[in-house]
Amino acid sequence: MSSKPTVLIFGGLNTCSRALAAFLVPLEGDARVSHLRIVDKFSVHPPTTYIGPEFAKVLEKPEVDYRQVNLTITAAVASAFDPPEGLSTFDHVFDFTGEVRHDRSSMIQISTTFAVARLLGTEAAKRGVRSYVRIQQPFYETSGKHAAAEKDDIKPYETSGVWWHESLRMLASIQDLNLVVLRIGFVYGPYTNFGNIASLITVASVYGFLKRPMKSLWSPGKNPTNTVHVDDVAGAAWACAEWMASKGRAEANKLAGEVIYFHNDKSVMKDAEGVRAPDEKPVAPLFNLVDDSNSTLLSTGSTISSYFGTTFEFFNIVENAMFKWKDDLDDVNEQHVEGWTKMLTGSDPSITNSPLNPYMDKYTLEKHVLALDNAKVKNIINYQLLRPEFNHANIDELVDKWKQEGVWPNAARNS
Ligand SMILES: *[C@@H]1O[C@H](CO)[C@@H](O)[C@H](O)[C@H]1NC(C)=O
């Protein structure tokens, strides 16, 4: 019998779970686990979401199995927890589920974020798993003046933020669950085509191609938008799992427990079964995870723009006041899409299908203020960042991988 642990990953095929899978069962070298099961709503044969070439190879490893499961169905979730023949209960569970689109209603967020996490957390507690690591996306607004520590009560951002946060309160209140929450910054990295940074990178490449400056709607000010590399999401999630397995929930709460405060609208709570009462103050071990760059809108925009040989500038106040979210957003996107399409067709050979697109939705263009202090995960878990800096080398790596895959235009200029 192998002494390596067994691992279940739920969700996140479209966000960060492929990076975790590759971290646990690397293409080269020894696996960290004896068995890895990945469970999500998508099909992988054929893929119904972008998975990239590396993950397709991870899926072929003998330690790995993949299950396409409707995560809103109790019985289907329960059977996904059944260990493979001859193995005992899964040791570690990674909960990377949750709807990351920002145009979804409360109703949809309740069924695809809150209710799914509730099914998973409840079943994981029943099975007595040694750790349950929940990834919390950066759907918050912090103060622009100082980085938020884990004990600070920060405000969830819009509907998505409210239900992601409510999911934490619900999970935290499951006493028998060996829960650790990892609250991440804006994620980027190879094969990571979701989120604001991927969108910025694609759009900046268009401005580089058009030889025009990229312009932001928001004044430079202090606009923290802290970043994190997807390899660090994987590495830190694993570090949290091992830490929890050595402590257990009660001890972990003593060392790293934080109150998860109420931030919902009382009138919609009745729509979701299992929401905790406003006066409850559930506690869970919580860690921020961002890199050491202290990324801001200006620093991220400048790093990305300069990589593509252009500059990052700001609209003046008059231009800003005249921006109309509906019409101007459509115009801007039309220009981006037109430029990107030219780049794809002009590539050699020309590209007909890419997982990237330069379309910026309202959320991507809105002003975000997200500064998280990363001291706690370093001090308590002893986690060392693999990619402490958001820089050209890290952009180069991900663009290169997409070029090799044949989905990034080779005509796009790099500096
Ligand atoms: C998943 O199950 C729910 C509940 O039965 C159902 O409403 C939904 O359509 C299913 N989703 C898919 C993709 O089949």
CSV table of C-alpha atoms and ligand atoms in Angstrom, one decimal:
chain,number,residue,atom,x,y,z
A,1,MET,CA,0.0,0.0,0.0
A,2,SER,CA,1.2,3.5,-0.9
A,3,SER,CA,1.6,5.9,2.0
A,4,LYS,CA,0.9,8.9,-0.3
A,5,PRO,CA,-2.5,10.6,0.3
A,6,THR,CA,-5.5,10.4,-1.9
A,7,VAL,CA,-7.1,13.6,-3.2
A,8,LEU,CA,-10.4,14.8,-4.6
A,9,ILE,CA,-10.7,18.1,-6.5
A,10,PHE,CA,-14.2,19.5,-7.1
A,11,GLY,CA,-14.8,22.1,-9.7
A,12,GLY,CA,-12.5,24.8,-11.1
A,13,LEU,CA,-11.7,23.1,-14.4
A,14,ASN,CA,-12.3,26.6,-15.9
A,15,THR,CA,-10.3,28.4,-13.2
A,16,CYS,CA,-7.5,26.9,-11.1
A,17,SER,CA,-8.0,23.2,-10.6
A,18,ARG,CA,-6.0,22.1,-13.7
A,19,ALA,CA,-2.9,23.8,-12.2
A,20,LEU,CA,-3.5,21.9,-8.9
A,21,ALA,CA,-3.8,18.6,-10.7
A,22,ALA,CA,-0.5,19.2,-12.6
A,23,PHE,CA,1.1,20.2,-9.2
A,24,LEU,CA,-0.1,16.9,-7.6
A,25,VAL,CA,0.6,14.7,-10.5
A,26,PRO,CA,3.3,16.4,-12.6
A,27,LEU,CA,4.0,15.2,-16.1
A,28,GLU,CA,7.7,14.8,-15.2
A,29,GLY,CA,8.7,13.4,-11.8
A,30,ASP,CA,6.9,11.7,-8.9
A,31,ALA,CA,3.3,12.3,-8.0
A,32,ARG,CA,2.5,13.7,-4.6
A,33,VAL,CA,-0.5,11.6,-4.3
A,34,SER,CA,-1.4,7.9,-4.7
A,35,HIS,CA,-4.7,8.8,-6.3
A,36,LEU,CA,-6.3,11.9,-7.7
A,37,ARG,CA,-9.9,12.2,-8.7
A,38,ILE,CA,-11.1,15.4,-10.4
A,39,VAL,CA,-14.9,16.0,-10.4
A,40,ASP,CA,-16.6,18.8,-12.4
A,41,LYS,CA,-19.7,19.4,-14.5
A,42,PHE,CA,-17.7,19.5,-17.7
A,43,SER,CA,-16.9,16.7,-20.1
A,44,VAL,CA,-13.2,16.2,-20.9
A,45,HIS,CA,-13.7,13.8,-23.8
A,46,PRO,CA,-14.4,15.8,-25.8
A,47,PRO,CA,-13.8,18.9,-23.6
A,48,THR,CA,-16.7,21.2,-23.1
A,49,THR,CA,-14.5,23.9,-21.6
A,50,TYR,CA,-11.0,24.9,-22.4
A,51,ILE,CA,-8.5,22.5,-20.7
A,52,GLY,CA,-5.2,23.1,-22.5
A,53,PRO,CA,-2.8,20.4,-23.7
A,54,GLU,CA,-1.0,19.8,-20.4
A,55,PHE,CA,-4.0,18.9,-18.4
A,56,ALA,CA,-5.1,16.5,-21.2
A,57,LYS,CA,-1.8,14.6,-20.5
A,58,VAL,CA,-2.3,14.7,-16.7
A,59,LEU,CA,-5.7,13.0,-17.2
A,60,GLU,CA,-3.8,10.1,-18.9
A,61,LYS,CA,-1.7,9.4,-15.8
A,62,PRO,CA,-2.5,6.1,-14.0
A,63,GLU,CA,-3.1,7.9,-10.7
A,64,VAL,CA,-5.8,10.1,-12.1
A,65,ASP,CA,-9.5,9.7,-12.8
A,66,TYR,CA,-12.0,12.2,-14.0
A,67,ARG,CA,-15.7,12.2,-13.4
A,68,GLN,CA,-18.2,14.4,-15.0
A,69,VAL,CA,-20.8,15.0,-12.3
A,70,ASN,CA,-23.8,17.3,-11.9
A,71,LEU,CA,-22.7,18.9,-8.6
A,72,THR,CA,-26.1,20.1,-7.7
A,73,ILE,CA,-27.4,16.5,-7.2
A,74,THR,CA,-26.9,15.1,-3.7
A,75,ALA,CA,-26.6,11.5,-4.7
A,76,ALA,CA,-24.1,12.2,-7.5
A,77,VAL,CA,-21.9,14.2,-5.1
A,78,ALA,CA,-22.1,11.5,-2.5
A,79,SER,CA,-21.0,8.8,-4.9
A,80,ALA,CA,-18.1,11.0,-6.1
A,81,PHE,CA,-16.7,10.7,-2.6
A,82,ASP,CA,-16.7,6.9,-2.8
A,83,PRO,CA,-13.0,5.9,-2.9
A,84,PRO,CA,-11.7,3.7,-5.7
A,85,GLU,CA,-11.7,-0.1,-5.0
A,86,GLY,CA,-9.2,-1.0,-2.3
A,87,LEU,CA,-8.6,2.5,-1.0
A,88,SER,CA,-10.0,4.1,2.1
A,89,THR,CA,-11.8,7.5,2.4
A,90,PHE,CA,-10.1,10.3,0.4
A,91,ASP,CA,-7.7,12.2,2.6
A,92,HIS,CA,-7.9,15.7,1.1
A,93,VAL,CA,-10.7,17.5,-0.6
A,94,PHE,CA,-10.2,20.7,-2.7
A,95,ASP,CA,-13.3,22.7,-3.2
A,96,PHE,CA,-12.6,24.9,-6.3
A,97,THR,CA,-16.3,25.2,-7.1
A,98,GLY,CA,-18.4,28.4,-7.6
A,99,GLU,CA,-19.8,30.5,-10.4
A,100,VAL,CA,-17.1,33.0,-11.5
A,101,ARG,CA,-19.3,34.9,-13.9
A,102,HIS,CA,-20.4,38.3,-12.6
A,103,ASP,CA,-23.6,38.6,-14.6
A,104,ARG,CA,-25.4,35.9,-12.7
A,105,SER,CA,-28.5,36.5,-10.6
A,106,SER,CA,-28.8,35.7,-6.9
A,107,MET,CA,-30.9,32.7,-7.8
A,108,ILE,CA,-28.2,31.2,-10.0
A,109,GLN,CA,-25.4,32.1,-7.5
A,110,ILE,CA,-27.5,30.3,-4.8
A,111,SER,CA,-27.8,27.1,-6.9
A,112,THR,CA,-24.3,27.0,-8.5
A,113,THR,CA,-22.1,28.5,-5.7
A,114,PHE,CA,-23.8,28.3,-2.3
A,115,ALA,CA,-25.8,25.0,-2.7
A,116,VAL,CA,-22.9,23.2,-4.3
A,117,ALA,CA,-20.5,24.1,-1.6
A,118,ARG,CA,-23.1,23.1,1.0
A,119,LEU,CA,-23.5,19.6,-0.5
A,120,LEU,CA,-19.7,19.2,-0.8
A,121,GLY,CA,-18.9,20.5,2.7
A,122,THR,CA,-21.7,18.4,4.3
A,123,GLU,CA,-20.6,15.2,2.6
A,124,ALA,CA,-16.9,15.8,3.3
A,125,ALA,CA,-17.6,16.3,7.0
A,126,LYS,CA,-19.7,13.1,7.0
A,127,ARG,CA,-16.8,11.2,5.4
A,128,GLY,CA,-14.3,12.7,7.9
A,129,VAL,CA,-11.8,13.9,5.4
A,130,ARG,CA,-8.5,15.2,6.8
A,131,SER,CA,-8.7,18.5,5.0
A,132,TYR,CA,-11.1,20.6,3.0
A,133,VAL,CA,-9.5,23.5,1.2
A,134,ARG,CA,-11.9,26.1,-0.2
A,135,ILE,CA,-10.7,28.6,-2.8
A,136,GLN,CA,-12.3,32.0,-2.3
A,137,GLN,CA,-12.1,34.2,-5.4
A,138,PRO,CA,-11.2,37.9,-4.9
A,139,PHE,CA,-14.8,39.1,-5.1
A,140,TYR,CA,-14.3,41.7,-2.4
A,141,GLU,CA,-13.6,45.4,-2.1
A,142,THR,CA,-11.0,46.4,0.4
A,143,SER,CA,-9.7,49.7,1.6
A,144,GLY,CA,-7.2,51.3,-0.8
A,145,LYS,CA,-5.2,52.6,2.1
A,146,HIS,CA,-3.8,49.4,3.6
A,147,ALA,CA,-3.8,45.7,2.7
A,148,ALA,CA,-6.5,43.8,4.4
A,149,ALA,CA,-5.5,41.3,7.0
A,150,GLU,CA,-7.6,38.2,7.5
A,151,LYS,CA,-9.2,39.6,10.6
A,152,ASP,CA,-10.5,42.7,8.8
A,153,ASP,CA,-14.2,42.6,7.8
A,154,ILE,CA,-14.1,43.3,4.1
A,155,LYS,CA,-17.0,43.9,1.9
A,156,PRO,CA,-18.2,41.3,-0.7
A,157,TYR,CA,-18.4,42.8,-4.2
A,158,GLU,CA,-21.8,42.7,-5.8
A,159,THR,CA,-24.0,39.6,-6.1
A,160,SER,CA,-21.3,37.1,-6.9
A,161,GLY,CA,-19.3,38.3,-3.9
A,162,VAL,CA,-22.2,38.1,-1.6
A,163,TRP,CA,-22.9,34.5,-2.3
A,164,TRP,CA,-19.3,33.4,-2.4
A,165,HIS,CA,-19.0,35.0,1.0
A,166,GLU,CA,-22.2,33.4,2.3
A,167,SER,CA,-20.8,30.1,1.2
A,168,LEU,CA,-17.9,30.6,3.6
A,169,ARG,CA,-20.2,31.4,6.5
A,170,MET,CA,-22.1,28.2,5.8
A,171,LEU,CA,-18.9,26.0,5.4
A,172,ALA,CA,-17.4,27.6,8.5
A,173,SER,CA,-20.4,26.6,10.5
A,174,ILE,CA,-20.0,22.9,9.7
A,175,GLN,CA,-18.1,22.1,12.9
A,176,ASP,CA,-16.8,18.6,11.9
A,177,LEU,CA,-15.3,19.9,8.6
A,178,ASN,CA,-11.5,20.3,8.5
A,179,LEU,CA,-11.9,23.5,6.6
A,180,VAL,CA,-9.3,25.9,5.4
A,181,VAL,CA,-10.2,29.0,3.3
A,182,LEU,CA,-7.6,30.3,0.9
A,183,ARG,CA,-8.6,33.8,-0.3
A,184,ILE,CA,-6.8,34.6,-3.4
A,185,GLY,CA,-5.9,37.7,-5.5
A,186,PHE,CA,-6.5,38.2,-9.2
A,187,VAL,CA,-5.0,35.0,-10.7
A,188,TYR,CA,-3.0,34.6,-13.8
A,189,GLY,CA,-0.7,31.9,-15.3
A,190,PRO,CA,-0.3,29.3,-18.1
A,191,TYR,CA,-3.5,28.0,-19.5
A,192,THR,CA,-5.5,30.4,-17.3
A,193,ASN,CA,-7.9,32.1,-19.6
A,194,PHE,CA,-10.4,33.3,-17.1
A,195,GLY,CA,-10.5,36.5,-15.1
A,196,ASN,CA,-9.3,40.0,-15.4
A,197,ILE,CA,-5.6,39.4,-16.0
A,198,ALA,CA,-6.1,37.1,-19.0
A,199,SER,CA,-8.5,39.6,-20.4
A,200,LEU,CA,-6.0,42.5,-19.8
A,201,ILE,CA,-3.2,40.5,-21.5
A,202,THR,CA,-5.3,39.7,-24.5
A,203,VAL,CA,-6.5,43.3,-24.9
A,204,ALA,CA,-3.0,44.8,-24.3
A,205,SER,CA,-1.7,42.6,-27.1
A,206,VAL,CA,-4.3,44.2,-29.4
A,207,TYR,CA,-3.2,47.7,-28.5
A,208,GLY,CA,0.4,46.6,-29.1
A,209,PHE,CA,-0.5,45.2,-32.5
A,210,LEU,CA,-2.4,48.5,-33.4
A,211,LYS,CA,0.5,50.5,-32.0
A,212,ARG,CA,-1.8,52.5,-29.8
A,213,PRO,CA,-1.7,53.2,-26.0
A,214,MET,CA,-4.0,51.2,-23.8
A,215,LYS,CA,-6.2,53.6,-21.8
A,216,SER,CA,-7.8,53.0,-18.5
A,217,LEU,CA,-11.1,54.6,-17.3
A,218,TRP,CA,-9.8,54.9,-13.7
A,219,SER,CA,-7.3,57.4,-12.4
A,220,PRO,CA,-4.0,55.8,-11.3
A,221,GLY,CA,-4.5,56.8,-7.6
A,222,LYS,CA,-4.1,54.0,-5.2
A,223,ASN,CA,-5.9,51.2,-7.0
A,224,PRO,CA,-4.5,48.0,-5.6
A,225,THR,CA,-5.4,45.0,-7.6
A,226,ASN,CA,-3.2,42.3,-6.0
A,227,THR,CA,-2.2,39.4,-8.2
A,228,VAL,CA,-1.3,35.7,-7.7
A,229,HIS,CA,0.2,33.1,-10.0
A,230,VAL,CA,-1.9,30.0,-10.6
A,231,ASP,CA,1.1,27.8,-9.5
A,232,ASP,CA,0.9,29.5,-6.1
A,233,VAL,CA,-2.8,28.9,-5.8
A,234,ALA,CA,-1.9,25.2,-6.3
A,235,GLY,CA,1.1,25.2,-4.0
A,236,ALA,CA,-0.6,27.1,-1.2
A,237,ALA,CA,-3.7,25.0,-1.4
A,238,TRP,CA,-1.6,21.9,-1.0
A,239,ALA,CA,0.4,23.5,1.9
A,240,CYS,CA,-2.9,24.4,3.6
A,241,ALA,CA,-4.2,20.8,3.2
A,242,GLU,CA,-1.1,19.3,4.8
A,243,TRP,CA,-1.2,21.9,7.6
A,244,MET,CA,-4.8,21.1,8.4
A,245,ALA,CA,-4.2,17.3,8.3
A,246,SER,CA,-1.6,17.8,11.0
A,247,LYS,CA,-3.8,20.0,13.2
A,248,GLY,CA,-7.5,19.3,12.9
A,249,ARG,CA,-10.2,22.0,12.9
A,250,ALA,CA,-10.2,22.9,16.6
A,251,GLU,CA,-6.5,23.5,16.7
A,252,ALA,CA,-6.5,25.2,13.4
A,253,ASN,CA,-9.3,27.5,14.5
A,254,LYS,CA,-7.1,28.5,17.5
A,255,LEU,CA,-4.1,29.2,15.4
A,256,ALA,CA,-5.8,30.9,12.4
A,257,GLY,CA,-9.5,31.2,13.0
A,258,GLU,CA,-11.3,34.3,11.8
A,259,VAL,CA,-14.9,35.4,12.2
A,260,ILE,CA,-16.7,35.3,8.8
A,261,TYR,CA,-19.2,38.2,9.3
A,262,PHE,CA,-22.7,38.6,7.9
A,263,HIS,CA,-22.9,40.5,4.6
A,264,ASN,CA,-26.1,39.6,3.0
A,265,ASP,CA,-29.5,41.1,2.4
A,266,LYS,CA,-31.9,39.6,4.9
A,267,SER,CA,-34.7,39.7,2.3
A,268,VAL,CA,-33.1,37.2,0.0
A,269,MET,CA,-31.9,34.8,2.6
A,270,LYS,CA,-35.1,32.8,2.6
A,271,ASP,CA,-34.3,31.8,-1.0
A,272,ALA,CA,-31.3,29.7,0.1
A,273,GLU,CA,-31.6,26.7,2.4
A,274,GLY,CA,-28.8,26.6,4.9
A,275,VAL,CA,-27.9,30.3,5.2
A,276,ARG,CA,-26.7,31.1,8.7
A,277,ALA,CA,-28.6,33.7,10.7
A,278,PRO,CA,-27.1,37.3,10.6
A,279,ASP,CA,-26.1,37.2,14.3
A,280,GLU,CA,-24.1,34.0,14.0
A,281,LYS,CA,-20.4,34.5,13.9
A,282,PRO,CA,-18.9,31.3,12.4
A,283,VAL,CA,-15.1,31.0,12.6
A,284,ALA,CA,-12.8,29.3,10.1
A,285,PRO,CA,-9.1,29.2,9.4
A,286,LEU,CA,-8.6,31.8,6.7
A,287,PHE,CA,-5.5,32.8,4.7
A,288,ASN,CA,-5.0,35.5,2.1
A,289,LEU,CA,-2.9,34.5,-0.9
A,290,VAL,CA,-1.4,37.2,-3.2
A,291,ASP,CA,2.1,37.7,-4.5
A,292,ASP,CA,4.6,40.2,-3.2
A,293,SER,CA,4.2,42.7,-6.1
A,294,ASN,CA,1.6,44.9,-4.4
A,295,SER,CA,0.1,45.0,-7.8
A,296,THR,CA,-2.1,48.0,-8.7
A,297,LEU,CA,-4.1,48.9,-11.8
A,298,LEU,CA,-1.2,51.0,-12.9
A,299,SER,CA,1.6,48.5,-12.2
A,300,THR,CA,-0.3,45.6,-13.8
A,301,GLY,CA,-1.4,47.7,-16.7
A,302,SER,CA,2.1,49.0,-17.3
A,303,THR,CA,3.8,45.6,-17.0
A,304,ILE,CA,1.4,44.1,-19.5
A,305,SER,CA,1.4,47.0,-21.9
A,306,SER,CA,5.1,47.3,-22.0
A,307,TYR,CA,5.4,43.6,-22.6
A,308,PHE,CA,3.5,44.2,-25.8
A,309,GLY,CA,5.5,47.3,-26.7
A,310,THR,CA,2.9,49.9,-25.9
A,311,THR,CA,2.0,52.1,-22.9
A,312,PHE,CA,-0.7,52.3,-20.3
A,313,GLU,CA,-2.4,55.6,-20.0
A,314,PHE,CA,-5.5,57.1,-18.4
A,315,PHE,CA,-8.4,58.9,-19.9
A,316,ASN,CA,-8.8,62.5,-18.7
A,317,ILE,CA,-11.7,63.5,-16.5
A,318,VAL,CA,-13.9,64.8,-19.4
A,319,GLU,CA,-13.4,61.6,-21.4
A,320,ASN,CA,-14.2,59.7,-18.3
A,321,ALA,CA,-17.4,61.5,-17.4
A,322,MET,CA,-18.6,61.0,-21.0
A,323,PHE,CA,-18.1,57.2,-20.9
A,324,LYS,CA,-21.5,55.5,-21.3
A,325,TRP,CA,-21.4,52.0,-19.9
A,326,LYS,CA,-23.8,50.6,-22.5
A,327,ASP,CA,-22.8,52.2,-25.9
A,328,ASP,CA,-19.2,52.9,-25.3
A,329,LEU,CA,-18.5,49.5,-23.8
A,330,ASP,CA,-19.9,48.0,-27.0
A,331,ASP,CA,-17.8,50.3,-29.2
A,332,VAL,CA,-14.6,49.6,-27.2
A,333,ASN,CA,-15.2,45.8,-27.4
A,334,GLU,CA,-15.9,46.0,-31.1
A,335,GLN,CA,-12.5,47.6,-31.7
A,336,HIS,CA,-10.8,45.0,-29.5
A,337,VAL,CA,-12.5,42.1,-31.2
A,338,GLU,CA,-11.7,43.5,-34.7
A,339,GLY,CA,-8.0,43.9,-33.8
A,340,TRP,CA,-7.8,40.4,-32.2
A,341,THR,CA,-9.5,38.8,-35.2
A,342,LYS,CA,-7.0,40.4,-37.5
A,343,MET,CA,-4.2,39.1,-35.4
A,344,LEU,CA,-5.6,35.6,-35.4
A,345,THR,CA,-6.2,35.4,-39.1
A,346,GLY,CA,-2.8,37.1,-39.8
A,347,SER,CA,-1.1,34.5,-37.7
A,348,ASP,CA,0.9,31.8,-39.6
A,349,PRO,CA,-0.8,29.4,-39.8
A,350,SER,CA,-4.0,31.3,-39.1
A,351,ILE,CA,-5.9,30.6,-36.0
A,352,THR,CA,-9.6,29.8,-36.2
A,353,ASN,CA,-10.2,28.9,-32.6
A,354,SER,CA,-8.7,30.5,-29.4
A,355,PRO,CA,-9.7,30.2,-25.8
A,356,LEU,CA,-8.8,33.8,-25.4
A,357,ASN,CA,-10.9,36.7,-26.3
A,358,PRO,CA,-10.5,40.5,-25.9
A,359,TYR,CA,-14.1,41.1,-24.9
A,360,MET,CA,-14.3,43.0,-21.7
A,361,ASP,CA,-17.4,42.7,-19.7
A,362,LYS,CA,-18.7,45.3,-17.2
A,363,TYR,CA,-16.9,43.6,-14.3
A,364,THR,CA,-13.5,43.6,-16.0
A,365,LEU,CA,-13.8,47.3,-16.8
A,366,GLU,CA,-15.2,48.3,-13.4
A,367,LYS,CA,-12.9,49.8,-10.8
A,368,HIS,CA,-11.6,47.2,-8.3
A,369,VAL,CA,-9.8,47.8,-5.1
A,370,LEU,CA,-8.3,44.7,-3.7
A,371,ALA,CA,-5.3,44.7,-1.4
A,372,LEU,CA,-4.7,41.6,0.7
A,373,ASP,CA,-1.9,41.1,3.2
A,374,ASN,CA,-0.1,37.8,2.6
A,375,ALA,CA,1.9,37.7,5.9
A,376,LYS,CA,-0.3,35.1,7.6
A,377,VAL,CA,0.1,32.3,5.1
A,378,LYS,CA,3.8,32.8,5.2
A,379,ASN,CA,4.1,32.9,9.0
A,380,ILE,CA,1.6,30.2,10.0
A,381,ILE,CA,1.8,27.8,7.1
A,382,ASN,CA,5.4,28.7,6.2
A,383,TYR,CA,4.4,29.0,2.6
A,384,GLN,CA,7.0,30.3,0.3
A,385,LEU,CA,5.7,31.9,-2.9
A,386,LEU,CA,6.9,30.2,-6.1
A,387,ARG,CA,6.2,33.4,-8.2
A,388,PRO,CA,6.5,36.4,-5.9
A,389,GLU,CA,6.6,38.9,-8.7
A,390,PHE,CA,4.2,39.8,-11.5
A,391,ASN,CA,6.7,40.5,-14.3
A,392,HIS,CA,7.5,40.1,-18.0
A,393,ALA,CA,9.1,36.7,-17.5
A,394,ASN,CA,5.8,35.3,-16.1
A,395,ILE,CA,3.8,36.9,-18.9
A,396,ASP,CA,6.3,35.5,-21.4
A,397,GLU,CA,5.9,32.0,-20.1
A,398,LEU,CA,2.1,32.0,-20.5
A,399,VAL,CA,2.1,33.6,-23.9
A,400,ASP,CA,4.8,31.2,-25.1
A,401,LYS,CA,2.7,28.2,-24.0
A,402,TRP,CA,-0.3,29.5,-25.8
A,403,LYS,CA,1.8,30.1,-28.9
A,404,GLN,CA,3.1,26.5,-28.7
A,405,GLU,CA,-0.5,25.4,-28.5
A,406,GLY,CA,-1.3,27.3,-31.6
A,407,VAL,CA,-4.0,29.5,-30.0
A,408,TRP,CA,-2.0,32.7,-29.6
A,409,PRO,CA,-1.2,34.8,-32.7
A,410,ASN,CA,2.5,34.5,-33.5
A,411,ALA,CA,2.3,37.8,-35.3
A,412,ALA,CA,1.6,39.6,-32.0
A,413,ARG,CA,4.6,41.7,-31.1
A,414,ASN,CA,6.4,41.2,-27.9
A,415,SER,CA,8.9,43.8,-26.6
B,1,LIG,C1,-28.1,19.4,-12.9
B,1,LIG,O1,-29.2,18.9,-12.1
B,1,LIG,C2,-30.1,20.0,-11.9
B,1,LIG,C3,-31.1,19.4,-10.8
B,1,LIG,O2,-31.6,18.2,-11.2
B,1,LIG,C4,-30.8,20.3,-13.2
B,1,LIG,O3,-31.7,21.3,-13.0
B,1,LIG,C5,-29.7,20.8,-14.1
B,1,LIG,O4,-30.3,21.1,-15.4
B,1,LIG,C6,-28.6,19.8,-14.3
B,1,LIG,N1,-27.6,20.3,-15.1
B,1,LIG,C7,-27.1,19.7,-16.2
B,1,LIG,C8,-26.0,20.5,-16.9
B,1,LIG,O5,-27.6,18.7,-16.6
